CSV table of C-alpha atoms and ligand atoms in Angstrom, one decimal:
chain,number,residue,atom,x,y,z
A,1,UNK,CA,0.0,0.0,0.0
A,2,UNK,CA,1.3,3.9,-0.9
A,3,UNK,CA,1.4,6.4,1.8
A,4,UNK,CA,-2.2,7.5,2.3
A,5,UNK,CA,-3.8,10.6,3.8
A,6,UNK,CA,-5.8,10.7,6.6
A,7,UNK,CA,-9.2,11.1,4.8
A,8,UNK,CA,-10.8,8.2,4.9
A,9,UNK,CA,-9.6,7.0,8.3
A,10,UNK,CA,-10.8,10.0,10.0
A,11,UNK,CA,-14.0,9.2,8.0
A,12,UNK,CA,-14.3,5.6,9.7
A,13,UNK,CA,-13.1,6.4,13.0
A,14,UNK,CA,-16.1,9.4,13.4
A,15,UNK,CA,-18.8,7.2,12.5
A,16,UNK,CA,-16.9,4.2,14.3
A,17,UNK,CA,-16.7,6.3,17.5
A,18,UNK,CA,-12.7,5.5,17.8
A,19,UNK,CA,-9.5,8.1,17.2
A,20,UNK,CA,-6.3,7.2,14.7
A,21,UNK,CA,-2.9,7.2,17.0
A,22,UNK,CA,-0.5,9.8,15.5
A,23,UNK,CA,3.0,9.1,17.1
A,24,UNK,CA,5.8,10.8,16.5
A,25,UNK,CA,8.8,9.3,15.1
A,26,UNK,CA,12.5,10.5,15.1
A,27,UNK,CA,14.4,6.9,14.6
A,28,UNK,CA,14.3,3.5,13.1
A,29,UNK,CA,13.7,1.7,16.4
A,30,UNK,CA,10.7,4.1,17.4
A,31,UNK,CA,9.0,3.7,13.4
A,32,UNK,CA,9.6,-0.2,13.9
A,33,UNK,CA,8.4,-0.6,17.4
A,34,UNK,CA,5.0,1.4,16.4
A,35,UNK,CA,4.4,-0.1,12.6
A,36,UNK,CA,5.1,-3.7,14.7
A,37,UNK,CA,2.4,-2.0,17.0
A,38,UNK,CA,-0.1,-1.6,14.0
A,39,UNK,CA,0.8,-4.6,12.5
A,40,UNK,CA,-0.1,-7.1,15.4
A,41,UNK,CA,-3.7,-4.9,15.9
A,42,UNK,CA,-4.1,-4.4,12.3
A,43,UNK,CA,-4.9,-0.5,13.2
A,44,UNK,CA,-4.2,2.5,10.6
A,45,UNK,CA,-1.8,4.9,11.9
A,46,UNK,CA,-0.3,8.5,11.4
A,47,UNK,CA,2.7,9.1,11.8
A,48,UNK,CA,4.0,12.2,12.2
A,49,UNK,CA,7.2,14.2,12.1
A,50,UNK,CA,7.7,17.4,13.9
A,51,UNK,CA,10.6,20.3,13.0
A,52,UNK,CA,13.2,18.9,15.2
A,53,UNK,CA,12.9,15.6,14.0
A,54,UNK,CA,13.2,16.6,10.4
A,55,UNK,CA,16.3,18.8,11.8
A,56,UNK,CA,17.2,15.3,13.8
A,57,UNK,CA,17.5,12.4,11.4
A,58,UNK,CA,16.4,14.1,8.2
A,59,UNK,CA,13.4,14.2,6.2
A,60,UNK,CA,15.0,11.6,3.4
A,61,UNK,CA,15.9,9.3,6.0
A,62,UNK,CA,12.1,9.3,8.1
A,63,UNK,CA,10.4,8.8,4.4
A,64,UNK,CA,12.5,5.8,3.3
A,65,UNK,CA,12.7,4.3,6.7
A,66,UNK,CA,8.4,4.7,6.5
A,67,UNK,CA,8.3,3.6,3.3
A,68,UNK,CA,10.2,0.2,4.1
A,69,UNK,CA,8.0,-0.3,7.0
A,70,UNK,CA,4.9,-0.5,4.4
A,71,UNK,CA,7.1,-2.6,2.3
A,72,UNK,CA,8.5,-4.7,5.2
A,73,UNK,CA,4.3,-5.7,6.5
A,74,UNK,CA,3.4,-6.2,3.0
A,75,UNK,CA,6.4,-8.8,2.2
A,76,UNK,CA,6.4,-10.6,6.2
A,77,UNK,CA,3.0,-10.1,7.4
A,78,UNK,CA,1.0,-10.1,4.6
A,79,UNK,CA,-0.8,-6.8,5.4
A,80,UNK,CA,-1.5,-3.7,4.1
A,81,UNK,CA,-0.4,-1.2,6.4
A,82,UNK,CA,-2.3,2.2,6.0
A,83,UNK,CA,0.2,5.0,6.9
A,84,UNK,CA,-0.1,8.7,7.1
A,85,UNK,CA,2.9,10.9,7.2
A,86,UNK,CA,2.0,13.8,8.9
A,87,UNK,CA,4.1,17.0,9.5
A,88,UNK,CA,3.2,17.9,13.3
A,89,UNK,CA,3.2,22.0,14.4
A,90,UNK,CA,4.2,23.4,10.9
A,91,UNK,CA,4.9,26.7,11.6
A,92,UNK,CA,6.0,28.4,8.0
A,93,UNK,CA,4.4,28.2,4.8
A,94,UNK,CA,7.5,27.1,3.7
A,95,UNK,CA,7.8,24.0,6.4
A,96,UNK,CA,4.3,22.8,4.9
A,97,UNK,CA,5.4,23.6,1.0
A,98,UNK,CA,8.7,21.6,1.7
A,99,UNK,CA,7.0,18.3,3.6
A,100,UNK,CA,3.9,18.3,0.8
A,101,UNK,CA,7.1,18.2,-2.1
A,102,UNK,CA,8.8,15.8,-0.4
A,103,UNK,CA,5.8,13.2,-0.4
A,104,UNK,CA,4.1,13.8,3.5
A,105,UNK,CA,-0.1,13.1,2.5
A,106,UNK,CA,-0.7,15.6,5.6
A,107,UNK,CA,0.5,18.4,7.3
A,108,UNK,CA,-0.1,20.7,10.0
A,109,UNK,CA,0.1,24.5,9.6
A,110,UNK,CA,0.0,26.1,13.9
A,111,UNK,CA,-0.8,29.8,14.1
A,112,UNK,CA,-2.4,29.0,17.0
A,113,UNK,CA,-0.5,31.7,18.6
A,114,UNK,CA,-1.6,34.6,16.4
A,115,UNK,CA,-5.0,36.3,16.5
A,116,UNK,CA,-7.7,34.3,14.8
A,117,UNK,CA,-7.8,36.6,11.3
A,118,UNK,CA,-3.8,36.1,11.1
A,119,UNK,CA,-4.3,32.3,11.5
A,120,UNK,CA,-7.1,31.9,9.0
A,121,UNK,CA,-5.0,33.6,6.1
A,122,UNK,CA,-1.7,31.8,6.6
A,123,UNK,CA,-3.9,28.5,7.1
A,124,UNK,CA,-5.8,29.2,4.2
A,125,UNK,CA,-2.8,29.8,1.8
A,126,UNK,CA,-1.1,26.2,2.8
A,127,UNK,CA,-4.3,24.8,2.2
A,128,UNK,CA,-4.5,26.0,-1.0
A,129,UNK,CA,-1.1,24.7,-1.8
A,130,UNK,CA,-1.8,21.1,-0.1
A,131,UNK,CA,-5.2,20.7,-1.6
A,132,UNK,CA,-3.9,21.7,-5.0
A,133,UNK,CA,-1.2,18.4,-4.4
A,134,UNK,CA,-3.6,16.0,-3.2
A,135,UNK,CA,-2.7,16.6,0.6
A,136,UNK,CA,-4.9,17.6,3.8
A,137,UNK,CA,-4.6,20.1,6.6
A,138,UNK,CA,-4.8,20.3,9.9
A,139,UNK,CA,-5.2,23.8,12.2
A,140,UNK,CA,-5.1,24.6,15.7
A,141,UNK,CA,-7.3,26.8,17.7
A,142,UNK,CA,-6.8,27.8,21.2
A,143,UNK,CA,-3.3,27.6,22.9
A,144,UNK,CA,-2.2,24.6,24.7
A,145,UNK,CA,0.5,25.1,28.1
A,146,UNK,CA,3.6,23.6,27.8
A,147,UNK,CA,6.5,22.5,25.1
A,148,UNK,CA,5.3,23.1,21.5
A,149,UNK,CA,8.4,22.0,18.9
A,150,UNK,CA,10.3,25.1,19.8
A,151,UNK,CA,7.8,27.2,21.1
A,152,UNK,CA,7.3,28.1,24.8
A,153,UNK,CA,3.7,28.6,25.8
A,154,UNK,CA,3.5,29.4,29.5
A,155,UNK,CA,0.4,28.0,31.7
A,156,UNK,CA,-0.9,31.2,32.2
A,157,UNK,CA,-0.9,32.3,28.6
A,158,UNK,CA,-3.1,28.6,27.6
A,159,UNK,CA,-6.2,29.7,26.5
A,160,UNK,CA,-9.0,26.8,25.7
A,161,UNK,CA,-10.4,26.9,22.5
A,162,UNK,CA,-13.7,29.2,21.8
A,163,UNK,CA,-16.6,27.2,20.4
A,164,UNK,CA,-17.6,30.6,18.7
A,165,UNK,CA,-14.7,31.0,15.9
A,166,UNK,CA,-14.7,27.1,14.8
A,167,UNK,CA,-17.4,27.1,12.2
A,168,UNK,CA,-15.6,30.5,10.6
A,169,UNK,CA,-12.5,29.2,11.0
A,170,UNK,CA,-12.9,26.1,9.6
A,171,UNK,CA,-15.2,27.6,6.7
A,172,UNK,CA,-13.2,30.5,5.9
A,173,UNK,CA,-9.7,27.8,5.8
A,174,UNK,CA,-11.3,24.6,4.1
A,175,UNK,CA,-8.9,22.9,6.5
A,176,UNK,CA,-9.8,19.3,6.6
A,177,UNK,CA,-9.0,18.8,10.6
A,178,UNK,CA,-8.8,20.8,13.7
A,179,UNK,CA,-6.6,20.6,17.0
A,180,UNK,CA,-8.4,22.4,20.1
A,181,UNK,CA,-7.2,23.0,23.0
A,182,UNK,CA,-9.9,21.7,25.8
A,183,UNK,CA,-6.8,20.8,28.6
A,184,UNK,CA,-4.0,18.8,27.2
A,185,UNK,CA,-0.6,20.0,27.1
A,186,UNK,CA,2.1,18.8,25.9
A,187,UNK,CA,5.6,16.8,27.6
A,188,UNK,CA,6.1,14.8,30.4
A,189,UNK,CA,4.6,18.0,33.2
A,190,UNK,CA,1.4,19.1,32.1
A,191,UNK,CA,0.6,20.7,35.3
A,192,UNK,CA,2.0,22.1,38.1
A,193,UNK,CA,1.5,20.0,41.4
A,194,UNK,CA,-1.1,23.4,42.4
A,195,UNK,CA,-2.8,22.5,39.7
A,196,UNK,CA,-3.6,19.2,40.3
A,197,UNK,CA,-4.8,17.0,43.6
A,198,UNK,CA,-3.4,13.9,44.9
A,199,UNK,CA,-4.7,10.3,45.3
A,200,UNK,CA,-4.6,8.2,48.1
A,201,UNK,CA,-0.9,6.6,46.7
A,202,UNK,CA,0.1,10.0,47.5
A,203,UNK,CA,-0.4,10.5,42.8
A,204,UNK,CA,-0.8,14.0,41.3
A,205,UNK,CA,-4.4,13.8,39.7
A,206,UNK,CA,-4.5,16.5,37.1
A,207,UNK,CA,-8.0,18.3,36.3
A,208,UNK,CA,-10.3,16.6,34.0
A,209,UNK,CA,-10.5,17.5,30.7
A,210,UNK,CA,-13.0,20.0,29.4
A,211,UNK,CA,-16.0,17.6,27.7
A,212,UNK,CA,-17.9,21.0,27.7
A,213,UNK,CA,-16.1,22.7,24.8
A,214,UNK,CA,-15.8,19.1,23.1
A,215,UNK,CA,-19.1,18.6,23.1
A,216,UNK,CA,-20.1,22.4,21.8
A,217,UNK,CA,-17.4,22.1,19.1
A,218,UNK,CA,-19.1,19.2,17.5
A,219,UNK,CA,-22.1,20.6,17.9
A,220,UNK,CA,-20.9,23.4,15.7
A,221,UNK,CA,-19.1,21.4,13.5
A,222,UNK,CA,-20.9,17.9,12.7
A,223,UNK,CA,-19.2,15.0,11.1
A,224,UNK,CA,-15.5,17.1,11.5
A,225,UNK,CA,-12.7,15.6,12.9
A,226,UNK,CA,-10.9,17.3,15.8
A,227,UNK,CA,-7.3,16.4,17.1
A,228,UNK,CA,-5.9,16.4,20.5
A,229,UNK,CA,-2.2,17.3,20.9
A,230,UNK,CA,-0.5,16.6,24.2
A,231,UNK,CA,-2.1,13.4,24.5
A,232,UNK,CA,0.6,11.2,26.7
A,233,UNK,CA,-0.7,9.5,29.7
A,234,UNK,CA,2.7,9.4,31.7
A,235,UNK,CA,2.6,6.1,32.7
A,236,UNK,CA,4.1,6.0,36.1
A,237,UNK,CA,5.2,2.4,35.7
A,238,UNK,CA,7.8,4.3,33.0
A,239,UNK,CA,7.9,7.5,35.9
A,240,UNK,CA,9.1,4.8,38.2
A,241,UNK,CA,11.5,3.3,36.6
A,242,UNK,CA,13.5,6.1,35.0
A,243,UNK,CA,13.7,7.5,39.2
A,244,UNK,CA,14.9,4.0,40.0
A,245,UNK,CA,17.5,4.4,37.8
A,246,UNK,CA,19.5,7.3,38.2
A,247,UNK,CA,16.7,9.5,36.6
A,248,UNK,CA,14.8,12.6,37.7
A,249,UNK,CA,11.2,13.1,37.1
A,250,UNK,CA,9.4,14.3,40.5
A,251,UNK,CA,5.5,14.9,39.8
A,252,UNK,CA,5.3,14.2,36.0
A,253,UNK,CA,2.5,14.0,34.8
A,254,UNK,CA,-0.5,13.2,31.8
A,255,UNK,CA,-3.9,12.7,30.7
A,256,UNK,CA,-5.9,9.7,32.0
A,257,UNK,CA,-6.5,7.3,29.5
A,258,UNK,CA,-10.1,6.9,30.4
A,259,UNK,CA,-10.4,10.1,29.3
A,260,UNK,CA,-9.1,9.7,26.0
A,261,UNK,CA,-10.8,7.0,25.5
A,262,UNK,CA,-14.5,8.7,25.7
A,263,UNK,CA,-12.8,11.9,23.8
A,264,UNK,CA,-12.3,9.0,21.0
A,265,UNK,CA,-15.9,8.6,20.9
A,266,UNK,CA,-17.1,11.3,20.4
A,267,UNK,CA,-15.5,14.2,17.9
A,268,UNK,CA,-12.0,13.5,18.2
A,269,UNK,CA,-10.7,11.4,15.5
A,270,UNK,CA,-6.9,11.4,16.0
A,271,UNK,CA,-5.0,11.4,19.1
A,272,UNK,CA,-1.3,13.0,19.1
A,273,UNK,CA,1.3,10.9,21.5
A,274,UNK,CA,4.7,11.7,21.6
A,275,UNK,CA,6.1,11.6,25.4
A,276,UNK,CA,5.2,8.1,25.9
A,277,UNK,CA,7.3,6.9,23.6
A,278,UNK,CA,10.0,8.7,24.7
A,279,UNK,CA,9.4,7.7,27.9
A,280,UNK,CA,9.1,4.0,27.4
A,281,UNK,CA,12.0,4.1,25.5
A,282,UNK,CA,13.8,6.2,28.2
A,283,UNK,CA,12.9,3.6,31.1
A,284,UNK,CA,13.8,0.8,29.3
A,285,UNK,CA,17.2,2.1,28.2
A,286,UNK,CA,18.2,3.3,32.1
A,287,UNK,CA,17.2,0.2,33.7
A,288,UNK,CA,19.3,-1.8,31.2
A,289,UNK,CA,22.2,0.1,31.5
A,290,UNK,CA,21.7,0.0,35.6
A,291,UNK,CA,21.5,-3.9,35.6
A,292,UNK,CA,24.0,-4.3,32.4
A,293,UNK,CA,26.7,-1.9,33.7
A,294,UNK,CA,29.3,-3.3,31.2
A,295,UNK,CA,27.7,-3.5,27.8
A,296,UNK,CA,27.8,-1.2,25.5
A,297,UNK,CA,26.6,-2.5,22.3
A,298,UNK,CA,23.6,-0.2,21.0
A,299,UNK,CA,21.8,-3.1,19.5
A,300,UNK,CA,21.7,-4.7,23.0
A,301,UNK,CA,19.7,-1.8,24.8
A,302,UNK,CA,17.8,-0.4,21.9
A,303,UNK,CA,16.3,-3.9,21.2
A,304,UNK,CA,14.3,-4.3,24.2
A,305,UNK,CA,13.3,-0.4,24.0
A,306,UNK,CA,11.9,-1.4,20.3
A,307,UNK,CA,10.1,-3.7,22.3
A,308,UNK,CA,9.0,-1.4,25.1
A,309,UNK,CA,7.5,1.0,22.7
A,310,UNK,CA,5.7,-1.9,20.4
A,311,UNK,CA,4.3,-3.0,23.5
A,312,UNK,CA,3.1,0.7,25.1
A,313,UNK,CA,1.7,1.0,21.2
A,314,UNK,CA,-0.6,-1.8,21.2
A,315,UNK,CA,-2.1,-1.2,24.6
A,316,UNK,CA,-2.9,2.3,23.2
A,317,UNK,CA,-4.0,1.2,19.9
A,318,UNK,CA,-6.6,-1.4,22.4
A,319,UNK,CA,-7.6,0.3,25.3
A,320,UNK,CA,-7.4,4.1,24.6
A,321,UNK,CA,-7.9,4.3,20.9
A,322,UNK,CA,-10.4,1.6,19.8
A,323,UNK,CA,-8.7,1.5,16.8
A,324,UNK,CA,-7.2,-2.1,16.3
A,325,UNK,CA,-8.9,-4.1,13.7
A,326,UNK,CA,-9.8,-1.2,11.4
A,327,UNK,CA,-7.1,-1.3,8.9
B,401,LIG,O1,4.4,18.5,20.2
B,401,LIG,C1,5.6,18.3,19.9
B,401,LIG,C2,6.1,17.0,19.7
B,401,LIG,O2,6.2,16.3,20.9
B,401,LIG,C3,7.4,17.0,19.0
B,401,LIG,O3,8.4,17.4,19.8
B,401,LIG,O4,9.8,19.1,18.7
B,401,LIG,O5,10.8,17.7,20.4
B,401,LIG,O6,10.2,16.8,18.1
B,401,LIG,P1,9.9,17.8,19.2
B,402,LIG,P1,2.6,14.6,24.3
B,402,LIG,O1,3.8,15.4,24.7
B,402,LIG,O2,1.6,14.6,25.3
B,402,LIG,O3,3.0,13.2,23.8
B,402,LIG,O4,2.0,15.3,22.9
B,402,LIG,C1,2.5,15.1,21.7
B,402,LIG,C2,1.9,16.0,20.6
B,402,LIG,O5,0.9,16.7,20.8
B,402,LIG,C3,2.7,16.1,19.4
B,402,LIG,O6,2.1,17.0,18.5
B,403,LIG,ZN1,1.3,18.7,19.5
């Protein structure tokens, strides 16, 4: 199967009240532990690739290495893997023109930080471009807290997304997807320990998400897929093990999968994960090098964080996507 665009798995997965995964992907081992993911579920995926990681390990590199995984579950699994390859927070005109030449079937444009007329134009004009090339678009509206690519967004300045510019946004930008902001955030802190309470284990619990402004989105927009960035749970099992280890993450913490799981039922069609991976990958890499002191042969630790992220995949492909089965 070719590189596909999101289309007509955002079209299943609204009437099918489940979300697409988009993980982001930097390196072979993270693109084969998640297509080995996909594979065993037989689940569509996106895959997406942000500024750095084009800066990282080049966008050549992340194309042929995505294009072999097709190749690679055609030839030894016998399946048709349906792949997206999305560019994630866009921030240029020139970022978008650049992924859509070089073969990406979607892309993100974020002017999420400028006022809402400033954002429709410079959304409009990649669209114009992408649609014109057979690719789709996806906008943000509304600012989430935390670590965007290279941008900075402090808590205070997050502002949730206003119900009451989505219909002109989207009409005015014929952009085929929209990100809101309705509490996520993105990394590995979403929120200050003052902004959260604590379970009896003594947990940070951070506040639920806001359903409200899902809910009044859709009703504006029917049958229109919205995206959630800053999607990572922060498994504390991964937490845990990184502290064990000679690592230092006090009070990290995500977005309750339950949570995700009932946004996937409703509007929200893909579901943007990123800091799990790192930090399965992480945890699994520390505690090796803690009980294997002397080795030092790459394959020997990055093999059993392949696996560590195939396995972190699939659970989210079951339990907080829904999506396994509907490639
Ligand atoms: O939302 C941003 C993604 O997690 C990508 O992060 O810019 O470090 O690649 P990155
Ligand atoms: P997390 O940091 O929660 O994984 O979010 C990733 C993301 O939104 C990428 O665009
Ligand atoms: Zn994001």
């Amino acid at each position: 199967m070719a590189i596909v665009t999101s289309t007509e798995m955002f079209k299943k997965a609204y009437d099918g009240g489940y979300a697409i995964g988009a993980f982001n992907v930097n390196n072979m081992e993270i693109i084969q532990g998640i297509t080995a993911a996909a594979i065993a579920e037989r689940a569509p995926l996106i895959l997406q690739v942000s500024k750095g990681a084009r800066a990282y390990a080049n966008h050549i590199y992340l194309m042929k290495l995505i294009e072999a995984a097709i190749e690679d579950a055609e030839q030894n699994a016998g399946f048709d893997l349906p792949i997206c390859v999305h560019l994630d927070h866009g921030d240029s005109f020139e970022l978008c023109k650049s992924c859509i030449d070089g073969g990406f079937t979607s892309v993100m444009i974020d002017k999420s930080g400028l006022p809402l007329k400033e954002n429709i134009a410079i959304t409009k004009q990649v669209v114009e471009y992408a649609h014109d090339h057979g690719v789709v678009v996806e906008a943000e509206l509304g600012t989430l807290a935390g670590v965007e690519d290279e941008v900075n967004v402090s808590a205070e300045d997050s502002s949730y997304t206003h119900p009451d510019d989505v219909q002109e946004f989207v009409e005015s930008t014929g952009c085929d997807s929209l990100a809101i902001a309705i509490g996520t955030s993105h990394g590995a802190y979403k929120f200050t320990a003052a902004q959260c309470t604590r379970n009896e284990q003594g947990l940070l619990v951070p506040p639920p998400l806001r359903f409200d402004i899902l809910r009044e989105v859709e009703k504006r927009l029917p049958g229109f897929p919205i995206v959630l960035h800053g999607s990572s749970s922060v498994p504390q099992e991964f937490v845990k093990i990184i502290n064990e280890n000679g690592g230092r993450m006090p009070d990290a913490v995500g977005i309750p999968e339950e949570q995700l799981r009932e946004a996937a039922r409703m509007a929200v069609c893909k579901i943007n994960i990123d800091s799990d991976l790192r930090l399965a990958m992480t945890a699994c890499i520390r505690q090796y090098f803690n009980e294997h002191p002397d080795h030092f042969d790459p394959r020997q630790y990055l093999k059993p964080a392949r696996a560590a992220i195939q396995k972190m995949v699939q659970h989210k492909l079951v339990d907080v996507l829904g999506c396994n089965g509907k490639a």
